[in-house]
PDB file of C-alpha atoms in Angstrom:
ATOM      1  CA  UNK A 115      12.025   0.153 -26.005  1.00 48.00           C
ATOM      2  CA  UNK A 116      10.519  -3.178 -27.363  1.00 57.00           C
ATOM      3  CA  UNK A 117      12.837  -5.288 -25.204  1.00 50.00           C
ATOM      4  CA  UNK A 118      12.285  -2.776 -22.332  1.00 52.00           C
ATOM      5  CA  UNK A 119       8.508  -2.855 -22.461  1.00 55.00           C
ATOM      6  CA  UNK A 120       8.212  -6.663 -22.777  1.00 62.00           C
ATOM      7  CA  UNK A 121      10.483  -6.985 -19.474  1.00 60.00           C
ATOM      8  CA  UNK A 122       8.107  -4.435 -17.787  1.00 59.00           C
ATOM      9  CA  UNK A 123       5.297  -6.359 -18.728  1.00 63.00           C
ATOM     10  CA  UNK A 124       6.496  -9.999 -17.607  1.00 59.00           C
ATOM     11  CA  UNK A 125       7.567  -8.180 -14.412  1.00 55.00           C
ATOM     12  CA  UNK A 126       4.068  -6.927 -14.054  1.00 57.00           C
ATOM     13  CA  UNK A 127       2.181 -10.398 -15.104  1.00 58.00           C
ATOM     14  CA  UNK A 128       5.039 -12.251 -12.028  1.00 55.00           C
ATOM     15  CA  UNK A 129       4.050  -9.622  -9.508  1.00 54.00           C
ATOM     16  CA  UNK A 130       0.471  -9.897 -10.001  1.00 58.00           C
ATOM     17  CA  UNK A 131       0.574 -14.148  -9.462  1.00 59.00           C
ATOM     18  CA  UNK A 132       2.608 -13.157  -6.306  1.00 60.00           C
ATOM     19  CA  UNK A 133       0.461 -10.175  -4.754  1.00 63.00           C
ATOM     20  CA  UNK A 134      -0.639 -12.194  -2.070  1.00 70.00           C
ATOM     21  CA  UNK A 135       2.854 -12.675  -0.592  1.00 79.00           C
ATOM     22  CA  UNK A 136       3.124 -11.193   2.850  1.00 83.00           C
ATOM     23  CA  UNK A 137       5.931  -8.617   3.906  1.00 86.00           C
ATOM     24  CA  UNK A 138       7.079  -8.680   7.090  1.00 85.00           C
ATOM     25  CA  UNK A 139       5.830  -5.765   9.531  1.00 79.00           C
ATOM     26  CA  UNK A 140       9.785  -4.985   9.964  1.00 77.00           C
ATOM     27  CA  UNK A 141      10.890  -5.212   6.583  1.00 82.00           C
ATOM     28  CA  UNK A 142      13.706  -3.206   6.096  1.00 81.00           C
ATOM     29  CA  UNK A 143      13.040  -0.744   3.041  1.00 82.00           C
ATOM     30  CA  UNK A 144      16.330   1.157   3.530  1.00 75.00           C
ATOM     31  CA  UNK A 145      18.423  -2.200   2.574  1.00 74.00           C
ATOM     32  CA  UNK A 146      16.723  -1.692  -1.251  1.00 74.00           C
ATOM     33  CA  UNK A 147      19.190   0.494  -2.552  1.00 63.00           C
ATOM     34  CA  UNK A 148      17.536   1.124  -5.823  1.00 71.00           C
ATOM     35  CA  UNK A 149      14.439   2.398  -4.224  1.00 75.00           C
ATOM     36  CA  UNK A 150      13.766   6.277  -4.311  1.00 79.00           C
ATOM     37  CA  UNK A 151      13.810   8.395  -0.765  1.00 76.00           C
ATOM     38  CA  UNK A 152       9.993   9.080  -1.736  1.00 83.00           C
ATOM     39  CA  UNK A 153       9.242   5.417  -2.574  1.00 87.00           C
ATOM     40  CA  UNK A 154      10.912   4.548   0.500  1.00 83.00           C
ATOM     41  CA  UNK A 155       9.625   6.538   2.902  1.00 83.00           C
ATOM     42  CA  UNK A 156       5.934   5.884   1.732  1.00 89.00           C
ATOM     43  CA  UNK A 157       6.542   2.231   2.243  1.00 89.00           C
ATOM     44  CA  UNK A 158       7.876   3.048   5.598  1.00 85.00           C
ATOM     45  CA  UNK A 159       5.010   5.214   6.404  1.00 86.00           C
ATOM     46  CA  UNK A 160       2.254   2.654   5.494  1.00 89.00           C
ATOM     47  CA  UNK A 161       4.155  -0.483   6.309  1.00 88.00           C
ATOM     48  CA  UNK A 162       2.114  -2.548   3.663  1.00 88.00           C
ATOM     49  CA  UNK A 163       1.267  -5.917   4.842  1.00 85.00           C
ATOM     50  CA  UNK A 164       1.247  -7.758   1.152  1.00 86.00           C
ATOM     51  CA  UNK A 165       2.869  -6.585  -2.152  1.00 82.00           C
ATOM     52  CA  UNK A 166      -0.920  -6.090  -2.836  1.00 83.00           C
ATOM     53  CA  UNK A 167      -1.212  -3.533  -0.439  1.00 87.00           C
ATOM     54  CA  UNK A 168       2.433  -1.960  -1.877  1.00 88.00           C
ATOM     55  CA  UNK A 169       0.963  -1.740  -5.420  1.00 85.00           C
ATOM     56  CA  UNK A 170      -2.018   0.292  -3.845  1.00 87.00           C
ATOM     57  CA  UNK A 171       0.235   2.891  -2.535  1.00 90.00           C
ATOM     58  CA  UNK A 172       0.533   6.169  -4.958  1.00 91.00           C
ATOM     59  CA  UNK A 173       3.722   5.910  -6.239  1.00 89.00           C
ATOM     60  CA  UNK A 174       5.119   2.651  -5.807  1.00 88.00           C
ATOM     61  CA  UNK A 175       6.209   1.403  -8.853  1.00 85.00           C
ATOM     62  CA  UNK A 176       6.422  -2.249 -10.319  1.00 78.00           C
ATOM     63  CA  UNK A 177      10.032  -1.460 -10.490  1.00 79.00           C
ATOM     64  CA  UNK A 178      10.067  -1.362  -6.928  1.00 83.00           C
ATOM     65  CA  UNK A 179       7.570  -4.136  -6.203  1.00 81.00           C
ATOM     66  CA  UNK A 180      10.144  -6.359  -8.381  1.00 78.00           C
ATOM     67  CA  UNK A 181      12.911  -5.280  -5.767  1.00 81.00           C
ATOM     68  CA  UNK A 182      10.489  -6.060  -2.710  1.00 83.00           C
ATOM     69  CA  UNK A 183       9.883  -9.235  -4.419  1.00 80.00           C
ATOM     70  CA  UNK A 184      13.264 -10.220  -4.683  1.00 77.00           C
ATOM     71  CA  UNK A 185      14.293  -9.077  -1.134  1.00 79.00           C
ATOM     72  CA  UNK A 186      11.330 -11.451  -0.152  1.00 80.00           C
ATOM     73  CA  UNK A 187      12.857 -14.667  -2.163  1.00 75.00           C
ATOM     74  CA  UNK A 188      16.304 -14.315  -1.247  1.00 68.00           C
ATOM     75  CA  UNK A 189      17.468 -17.114   0.404  1.00 58.00           C
ATOM     76  CA  UNK A 190      18.797 -17.253   4.051  1.00 51.00           C
ATOM     77  CA  UNK A 191      21.911 -15.927   4.702  1.00 46.00           C
ATOM     78  CA  UNK A 192      24.084 -18.827   5.483  1.00 44.00           C
ATOM     79  CA  UNK A 193      26.950 -16.477   7.182  1.00 41.00           C
ATOM     80  CA  UNK A 194      27.051 -17.320  10.869  1.00 40.00           C
ATOM     81  CA  UNK A 195      26.041 -14.459  12.859  1.00 40.00           C
ATOM     82  CA  UNK A 196      26.633 -14.196  16.224  1.00 39.00           C
ATOM     83  CA  UNK A 197      29.271 -17.203  16.079  1.00 39.00           C
ATOM     84  CA  UNK A 198      31.087 -15.352  13.687  1.00 47.00           C
ATOM     85  CA  UNK A 199      31.835 -12.144  15.955  1.00 50.00           C
ATOM     86  CA  UNK A 200      33.884 -13.562  18.981  1.00 46.00           C
ATOM     87  CA  UNK A 201      33.208 -17.448  18.448  1.00 42.00           C
ATOM     88  CA  UNK A 202      33.951 -18.321  22.535  1.00 45.00           C
ATOM     89  CA  UNK A 203      32.514 -15.001  24.081  1.00 51.00           C
ATOM     90  CA  UNK A 204      34.385 -13.763  26.971  1.00 57.00           C
ATOM     91  CA  UNK A 205      31.948 -13.367  30.024  1.00 59.00           C
ATOM     92  CA  UNK A 206      34.557 -11.182  32.187  1.00 66.00           C
ATOM     93  CA  UNK A 207      36.815  -8.677  31.167  1.00 81.00           C
ATOM     94  CA  UNK A 208      39.579  -9.765  28.654  1.00 86.00           C
ATOM     95  CA  UNK A 209      42.608 -10.485  30.295  1.00 82.00           C
ATOM     96  CA  UNK A 210      44.704  -7.914  28.339  1.00 90.00           C
ATOM     97  CA  UNK A 211      43.947  -4.992  26.297  1.00 92.00           C
ATOM     98  CA  UNK A 212      43.050  -4.935  22.541  1.00 94.00           C
ATOM     99  CA  UNK A 213      46.640  -3.282  21.666  1.00 93.00           C
ATOM    100  CA  UNK A 214      45.675  -3.316  17.731  1.00 94.00           C
ATOM    101  CA  UNK A 215      44.280  -4.852  14.598  1.00 94.00           C
ATOM    102  CA  UNK A 216      45.877  -8.248  15.389  1.00 93.00           C
ATOM    103  CA  UNK A 217      44.540  -8.469  18.891  1.00 93.00           C
ATOM    104  CA  UNK A 218      40.909  -7.191  17.668  1.00 94.00           C
ATOM    105  CA  UNK A 219      40.576  -9.970  15.004  1.00 92.00           C
ATOM    106  CA  UNK A 220      41.564 -12.657  17.913  1.00 90.00           C
ATOM    107  CA  UNK A 221      38.801 -11.437  19.935  1.00 91.00           C
ATOM    108  CA  UNK A 222      36.111 -10.394  17.305  1.00 91.00           C
ATOM    109  CA  UNK A 223      36.827 -12.661  14.725  1.00 89.00           C
ATOM    110  CA  UNK A 224      37.062  -9.947  11.982  1.00 90.00           C
ATOM    111  CA  UNK A 225      38.259  -9.737   8.345  1.00 91.00           C
ATOM    112  CA  UNK A 226      41.497  -8.476   7.233  1.00 92.00           C
ATOM    113  CA  UNK A 227      39.414  -5.993   4.989  1.00 93.00           C
ATOM    114  CA  UNK A 228      37.505  -5.083   8.048  1.00 94.00           C
ATOM    115  CA  UNK A 229      40.667  -4.433   9.758  1.00 95.00           C
ATOM    116  CA  UNK A 230      41.257  -2.001   7.339  1.00 95.00           C
ATOM    117  CA  UNK A 231      37.994  -0.277   7.574  1.00 95.00           C
ATOM    118  CA  UNK A 232      38.912   0.268  10.640  1.00 97.00           C
ATOM    119  CA  UNK A 233      42.543   1.666  10.665  1.00 96.00           C
ATOM    120  CA  UNK A 234      41.019   3.923   8.116  1.00 96.00           C
ATOM    121  CA  UNK A 235      38.651   5.441  10.510  1.00 97.00           C
ATOM    122  CA  UNK A 236      41.284   5.489  13.170  1.00 96.00           C
ATOM    123  CA  UNK A 237      43.292   7.335  11.231  1.00 96.00           C
ATOM    124  CA  UNK A 238      40.793   9.723  10.030  1.00 96.00           C
ATOM    125  CA  UNK A 239      40.128  10.075  14.165  1.00 97.00           C
ATOM    126  CA  UNK A 240      43.695  10.935  14.459  1.00 95.00           C
ATOM    127  CA  UNK A 241      43.314  13.589  12.011  1.00 95.00           C
ATOM    128  CA  UNK A 242      40.631  15.279  12.545  1.00 96.00           C
ATOM    129  CA  UNK A 243      41.414  15.323  16.489  1.00 95.00           C
ATOM    130  CA  UNK A 244      44.098  18.217  15.655  1.00 92.00           C
ATOM    131  CA  UNK A 245      40.948  20.476  14.728  1.00 93.00           C
ATOM    132  CA  UNK A 246      37.484  19.017  16.364  1.00 93.00           C
ATOM    133  CA  UNK A 247      37.711  17.457  19.952  1.00 93.00           C
ATOM    134  CA  UNK A 248      35.804  14.214  18.861  1.00 95.00           C
ATOM    135  CA  UNK A 249      37.272  12.004  21.756  1.00 95.00           C
ATOM    136  CA  UNK A 250      39.331  12.640  25.324  1.00 93.00           C
ATOM    137  CA  UNK A 251      42.919  13.103  24.024  1.00 93.00           C
ATOM    138  CA  UNK A 252      44.523  10.754  26.542  1.00 92.00           C
ATOM    139  CA  UNK A 253      42.337   8.026  24.596  1.00 93.00           C
ATOM    140  CA  UNK A 254      44.048   8.192  21.212  1.00 91.00           C
ATOM    141  CA  UNK A 255      46.543   5.798  21.658  1.00 92.00           C
ATOM    142  CA  UNK A 256      43.884   3.094  22.766  1.00 95.00           C
ATOM    143  CA  UNK A 257      41.773   3.608  20.522  1.00 96.00           C
ATOM    144  CA  UNK A 258      41.788  -0.641  19.668  1.00 97.00           C
ATOM    145  CA  UNK A 259      40.504  -1.235  23.324  1.00 96.00           C
ATOM    146  CA  UNK A 260      38.635   1.950  24.634  1.00 96.00           C
ATOM    147  CA  UNK A 261      36.865   2.541  21.097  1.00 97.00           C
ATOM    148  CA  UNK A 262      36.474  -0.069  18.846  1.00 97.00           C
ATOM    149  CA  UNK A 263      36.728  -2.917  21.287  1.00 96.00           C
ATOM    150  CA  UNK A 264      34.645  -1.089  23.322  1.00 96.00           C
ATOM    151  CA  UNK A 265      31.507  -0.345  20.786  1.00 97.00           C
ATOM    152  CA  UNK A 266      32.328  -3.743  19.185  1.00 95.00           C
ATOM    153  CA  UNK A 267      31.668  -5.691  22.286  1.00 94.00           C
ATOM    154  CA  UNK A 268      27.587  -4.644  21.539  1.00 95.00           C
ATOM    155  CA  UNK A 269      27.279  -6.387  18.350  1.00 90.00           C
ATOM    156  CA  UNK A 270      28.073  -9.916  20.410  1.00 86.00           C
ATOM    157  CA  UNK A 271      24.633  -9.064  22.693  1.00 90.00           C
ATOM    158  CA  UNK A 272      22.417  -8.143  19.593  1.00 85.00           C
ATOM    159  CA  UNK A 273      19.728 -10.972  18.872  1.00 70.00           C
ATOM    160  CA  UNK A 274      20.404 -10.451  14.759  1.00 72.00           C
ATOM    161  CA  UNK A 275      23.172  -8.670  12.605  1.00 65.00           C
ATOM    162  CA  UNK A 276      20.819  -7.982   9.738  1.00 72.00           C
ATOM    163  CA  UNK A 277      19.354  -5.802  12.312  1.00 88.00           C
ATOM    164  CA  UNK A 278      18.781  -1.721  12.137  1.00 93.00           C
ATOM    165  CA  UNK A 279      20.495   0.584  14.872  1.00 96.00           C
ATOM    166  CA  UNK A 280      20.096   3.572  16.608  1.00 97.00           C
ATOM    167  CA  UNK A 281      23.132   5.403  18.182  1.00 98.00           C
ATOM    168  CA  UNK A 282      21.577   8.092  20.280  1.00 98.00           C
ATOM    169  CA  UNK A 283      24.148  11.095  20.688  1.00 97.00           C
ATOM    170  CA  UNK A 284      26.572   9.233  17.979  1.00 97.00           C
ATOM    171  CA  UNK A 285      29.604  11.718  18.856  1.00 96.00           C
ATOM    172  CA  UNK A 286      32.827   9.957  16.953  1.00 97.00           C
ATOM    173  CA  UNK A 287      31.161   6.766  15.939  1.00 97.00           C
ATOM    174  CA  UNK A 288      31.404   5.034  18.992  1.00 98.00           C
ATOM    175  CA  UNK A 289      29.517   2.659  18.961  1.00 97.00           C
ATOM    176  CA  UNK A 290      27.297   2.751  16.028  1.00 97.00           C
ATOM    177  CA  UNK A 291      29.638   3.527  13.566  1.00 98.00           C
ATOM    178  CA  UNK A 292      32.223   0.591  14.985  1.00 97.00           C
ATOM    179  CA  UNK A 293      28.721  -1.605  14.993  1.00 95.00           C
ATOM    180  CA  UNK A 294      28.290  -0.478  11.229  1.00 95.00           C
ATOM    181  CA  UNK A 295      31.602  -1.425   9.943  1.00 95.00           C
ATOM    182  CA  UNK A 296      31.428  -5.132  11.571  1.00 93.00           C
ATOM    183  CA  UNK A 297      27.852  -5.448   9.852  1.00 90.00           C
ATOM    184  CA  UNK A 298      29.558  -4.738   6.605  1.00 87.00           C
ATOM    185  CA  UNK A 299      30.854  -7.864   6.072  1.00 78.00           C
ATOM    186  CA  UNK A 300      28.043  -9.637   8.161  1.00 71.00           C
ATOM    187  CA  UNK A 301      24.855  -8.915   6.940  1.00 65.00           C
ATOM    188  CA  UNK A 302      22.498  -6.117   5.743  1.00 74.00           C
ATOM    189  CA  UNK A 303      21.933  -4.378   8.831  1.00 88.00           C
ATOM    190  CA  UNK A 304      21.547  -0.374   9.239  1.00 93.00           C
ATOM    191  CA  UNK A 305      22.984   1.844  11.904  1.00 96.00           C
ATOM    192  CA  UNK A 306      20.795   5.278  12.299  1.00 96.00           C
ATOM    193  CA  UNK A 307      23.314   7.928  13.929  1.00 97.00           C
ATOM    194  CA  UNK A 308      22.019  10.610  15.720  1.00 97.00           C
ATOM    195  CA  UNK A 309      24.079  13.900  16.271  1.00 97.00           C
ATOM    196  CA  UNK A 310      23.218  17.575  16.853  1.00 96.00           C
ATOM    197  CA  UNK A 311      26.957  18.891  16.076  1.00 96.00           C
ATOM    198  CA  UNK A 312      27.289  19.792  12.750  1.00 96.00           C
ATOM    199  CA  UNK A 313      31.338  19.117  12.577  1.00 97.00           C
ATOM    200  CA  UNK A 314      30.908  15.621  14.343  1.00 97.00           C
ATOM    201  CA  UNK A 315      28.357  14.885  11.837  1.00 97.00           C
ATOM    202  CA  UNK A 316      30.705  16.020   8.854  1.00 97.00           C
ATOM    203  CA  UNK A 317      33.400  13.300  10.432  1.00 97.00           C
ATOM    204  CA  UNK A 318      30.874  10.697  10.781  1.00 97.00           C
ATOM    205  CA  UNK A 319      29.799  10.946   7.051  1.00 96.00           C
ATOM    206  CA  UNK A 320      33.553  11.272   5.984  1.00 96.00           C
ATOM    207  CA  UNK A 321      34.549   8.104   7.495  1.00 96.00           C
ATOM    208  CA  UNK A 322      30.989   6.424   6.628  1.00 95.00           C
ATOM    209  CA  UNK A 323      32.035   7.504   2.797  1.00 94.00           C
ATOM    210  CA  UNK A 324      35.951   6.317   3.440  1.00 94.00           C
ATOM    211  CA  UNK A 325      34.620   2.785   4.746  1.00 94.00           C
ATOM    212  CA  UNK A 326      31.441   1.678   3.264  1.00 93.00           C
ATOM    213  CA  UNK A 327      29.704   1.660   6.639  1.00 94.00           C
ATOM    214  CA  UNK A 328      25.996   0.921   6.321  1.00 94.00           C
ATOM    215  CA  UNK A 329      24.921   4.286   7.986  1.00 95.00           C
ATOM    216  CA  UNK A 330      22.225   7.183   7.963  1.00 95.00           C
ATOM    217  CA  UNK A 331      23.660  10.234   9.758  1.00 96.00           C
ATOM    218  CA  UNK A 332      20.834  12.553  11.452  1.00 96.00           C
ATOM    219  CA  UNK A 333      22.378  16.070  12.061  1.00 96.00           C
ATOM    220  CA  UNK A 334      19.476  16.804  14.629  1.00 96.00           C
ATOM    221  CA  UNK A 335      18.312  17.023  18.336  1.00 96.00           C
ATOM    222  CA  UNK A 336      17.418  13.427  19.835  1.00 96.00           C
ATOM    223  CA  UNK A 337      14.178  15.088  20.393  1.00 94.00           C
ATOM    224  CA  UNK A 338      13.256  16.594  16.958  1.00 94.00           C
ATOM    225  CA  UNK A 339      14.204  12.981  15.298  1.00 94.00           C
ATOM    226  CA  UNK A 340      11.459  11.436  17.414  1.00 91.00           C
ATOM    227  CA  UNK A 341       8.606  13.344  16.163  1.00 88.00           C
ATOM    228  CA  UNK A 342       9.682  11.993  12.437  1.00 80.00           C
ATOM    229  CA  UNK A 343       7.343  10.047  10.592  1.00 66.00           C
ATOM    230  CA  UNK A 344       9.872   8.052   8.478  1.00 78.00           C
ATOM    231  CA  UNK A 345      11.900   6.177  10.693  1.00 85.00           C
ATOM    232  CA  UNK A 346      12.208   2.575  10.246  1.00 85.00           C
ATOM    233  CA  UNK A 347      11.410   0.188  13.137  1.00 88.00           C
ATOM    234  CA  UNK A 348      14.811  -0.358  15.487  1.00 93.00           C
ATOM    235  CA  UNK A 349      15.995  -3.541  16.671  1.00 94.00           C
ATOM    236  CA  UNK A 350      18.397  -1.926  18.946  1.00 96.00           C
ATOM    237  CA  UNK A 351      19.019   1.322  20.591  1.00 97.00           C
ATOM    238  CA  UNK A 352      21.913   2.206  22.113  1.00 98.00           C
ATOM    239  CA  UNK A 353      24.148   5.081  23.322  1.00 98.00           C
ATOM    240  CA  UNK A 354      27.711   5.708  25.242  1.00 96.00           C
ATOM    241  CA  UNK A 355      28.570   8.268  27.815  1.00 91.00           C
ATOM    242  CA  UNK A 356      25.417  10.333  26.721  1.00 95.00           C
ATOM    243  CA  UNK A 357      23.255  10.748  30.277  1.00 96.00           C
ATOM    244  CA  UNK A 358      22.227   8.772  33.036  1.00 97.00           C
ATOM    245  CA  UNK A 359      19.762   6.137  32.831  1.00 97.00           C
ATOM    246  CA  UNK A 360      16.446   7.430  33.646  1.00 97.00           C
ATOM    247  CA  UNK A 361      17.033  10.376  31.346  1.00 97.00           C
ATOM    248  CA  UNK A 362      18.341   8.311  28.608  1.00 97.00           C
ATOM    249  CA  UNK A 363      15.411   5.731  28.684  1.00 97.00           C
ATOM    250  CA  UNK A 364      13.346   9.385  28.468  1.00 97.00           C
ATOM    251  CA  UNK A 365      15.137   9.817  25.077  1.00 97.00           C
ATOM    252  CA  UNK A 366      15.335   6.530  23.790  1.00 97.00           C
ATOM    253  CA  UNK A 367      11.860   5.571  24.936  1.00 96.00           C
ATOM    254  CA  UNK A 368       9.873   7.228  21.163  1.00 95.00           C
ATOM    255  CA  UNK A 369      12.254   4.678  19.538  1.00 96.00           C
ATOM    256  CA  UNK A 370      11.564   1.304  21.197  1.00 96.00           C
ATOM    257  CA  UNK A 371       8.786  -0.910  20.151  1.00 92.00           C
ATOM    258  CA  UNK A 372       7.966  -4.352  22.253  1.00 91.00           C
ATOM    259  CA  UNK A 373      10.503  -6.260  20.664  1.00 92.00           C
ATOM    260  CA  UNK A 374      13.666  -3.684  20.922  1.00 95.00           C
ATOM    261  CA  UNK A 375      16.427  -4.017  22.661  1.00 96.00           C
ATOM    262  CA  UNK A 376      18.303  -1.126  24.793  1.00 97.00           C
ATOM    263  CA  UNK A 377      21.962  -1.613  24.858  1.00 97.00           C
ATOM    264  CA  UNK A 378      23.981   0.814  27.242  1.00 98.00           C
ATOM    265  CA  UNK A 379      27.488   1.090  28.484  1.00 97.00           C
ATOM    266  CA  UNK A 380      28.244   2.450  32.194  1.00 96.00           C
ATOM    267  CA  UNK A 381      30.482   2.369  34.355  1.00 93.00           C
ATOM    268  CA  UNK A 382      30.939   1.196  38.123  1.00 93.00           C
ATOM    269  CA  UNK A 383      27.035   3.465  38.453  1.00 94.00           C
ATOM    270  CA  UNK A 384      25.177   0.636  36.910  1.00 96.00           C
ATOM    271  CA  UNK A 385      23.213  -0.588  39.358  1.00 95.00           C
ATOM    272  CA  UNK A 386      22.496   2.700  40.988  1.00 97.00           C
ATOM    273  CA  UNK A 387      21.420   4.111  37.833  1.00 97.00           C
ATOM    274  CA  UNK A 388      19.210   1.075  37.001  1.00 97.00           C
ATOM    275  CA  UNK A 389      17.573   1.480  40.611  1.00 97.00           C
ATOM    276  CA  UNK A 390      16.980   5.470  39.930  1.00 97.00           C
ATOM    277  CA  UNK A 391      15.343   4.819  36.770  1.00 97.00           C
ATOM    278  CA  UNK A 392      12.981   1.859  37.832  1.00 97.00           C
ATOM    279  CA  UNK A 393      11.306   5.295  39.742  1.00 96.00           C
ATOM    280  CA  UNK A 394       9.625   6.812  36.369  1.00 96.00           C
ATOM    281  CA  UNK A 395      10.265   3.901  34.183  1.00 97.00           C
ATOM    282  CA  UNK A 396       9.028   0.267  33.769  1.00 96.00           C
ATOM    283  CA  UNK A 397      11.634  -2.354  32.248  1.00 97.00           C
ATOM    284  CA  UNK A 398      13.025  -5.602  32.064  1.00 96.00           C
ATOM    285  CA  UNK A 399      17.020  -5.214  32.492  1.00 96.00           C
ATOM    286  CA  UNK A 400      19.804  -7.371  32.294  1.00 95.00           C
ATOM    287  CA  UNK A 401      23.225  -6.486  33.081  1.00 95.00           C
ATOM    288  CA  UNK A 402      26.675  -7.978  31.252  1.00 93.00           C
ATOM    289  CA  UNK A 403      30.287  -7.256  32.393  1.00 93.00           C
ATOM    290  CA  UNK A 404      32.170  -5.044  29.998  1.00 94.00           C
ATOM    291  CA  UNK A 405      34.828  -6.871  28.286  1.00 93.00           C
ATOM    292  CA  UNK A 406      37.032  -3.670  27.905  1.00 94.00           C
ATOM    293  CA  UNK A 407      36.620  -2.387  31.895  1.00 93.00           C
ATOM    294  CA  UNK A 408      36.844  -4.640  34.995  1.00 91.00           C
ATOM    295  CA  UNK A 409      34.419  -2.035  36.451  1.00 93.00           C
ATOM    296  CA  UNK A 410      31.890  -1.715  33.682  1.00 94.00           C
ATOM    297  CA  UNK A 411      28.380  -2.901  32.830  1.00 95.00           C
ATOM    298  CA  UNK A 412      26.329  -3.017  29.731  1.00 96.00           C
ATOM    299  CA  UNK A 413      22.663  -2.322  30.774  1.00 97.00           C
ATOM    300  CA  UNK A 414      20.383  -4.456  28.706  1.00 97.00           C
ATOM    301  CA  UNK A 415      16.804  -2.718  28.372  1.00 97.00           C
ATOM    302  CA  UNK A 416      13.598  -4.691  27.565  1.00 96.00           C
ATOM    303  CA  UNK A 417       9.638  -4.231  27.138  1.00 96.00           C
ATOM    304  CA  UNK A 418      10.343  -0.437  28.753  1.00 96.00           C
ATOM    305  CA  UNK A 419       7.087   2.021  29.426  1.00 95.00           C
ATOM    306  CA  UNK A 420       6.645   4.891  31.196  1.00 94.00           C
ATOM    307  CA  UNK A 421       5.033   4.714  34.341  1.00 89.00           C
ATOM    308  CA  UNK A 422       1.164   5.510  34.375  1.00 80.00           C
ATOM    309  CA  UNK A 423       1.389   5.528  30.616  1.00 67.00           C
ATOM    310  CA  UNK A 424      -1.240   2.383  30.698  1.00 61.00           C
TER     311      UNK A 424
END
């Protein structure tokens, strides 16, 4: 044990020298795989501003502080973020549907390994669809366009590939699980999938295990999750085909901060839904054309606030 003790003493001495180092308020403790769930929840709840403050939290060990310090000292990733996915982002629907892996790679610029993960996702989806109604049966022949490409386009609108996302009503994993699979090769981001139905959660967990996607599956109702105190701050909140925008914003609002972005794919009724939502809500809004649906729009929401809440 002498070697271990000397190493731990050296770690403690180094931490004392570095205890003034600041910890960003949006630091992603979930990305530190060596932290126990209990320690991670305490750090996320207290959000210490410095290593010294973290050290004073009950249960936070020198080993945990060393993990945090190593992440803080890690040099910035040199891999391109948005340029890596769709180097020249189309501003209008694609000229032809994404028929399979090769088309998907041409549009989104992903690696062979990511294509293999998505192909595995498609295989599992077809197998489970025989027993569980995961997607509309008529879309099974268009998985790469209607589900994979439709989901992947959202990542081109996000400000940071290393961000933490929340997918409300994740269903069969669109868009959240696809976003997570693409994140796996480009950053340290993580996607939280919220789904109340047990069989769909089982499917999501199986695909996540098979593909190594960085996700956390929450089998609960959205309203119940909103009451949890152990959630990280979310950079992006998304949902596909969940509810009209005014009701959707009510579900999403508890997870918004001043910097959170909402990405909500909608169809031809997008403008009408925005107008209806402005009654009960204040927000900044822009729309982007969908790459996969000539009549579709992606509604981008920022600075969401309930009217009369001030």
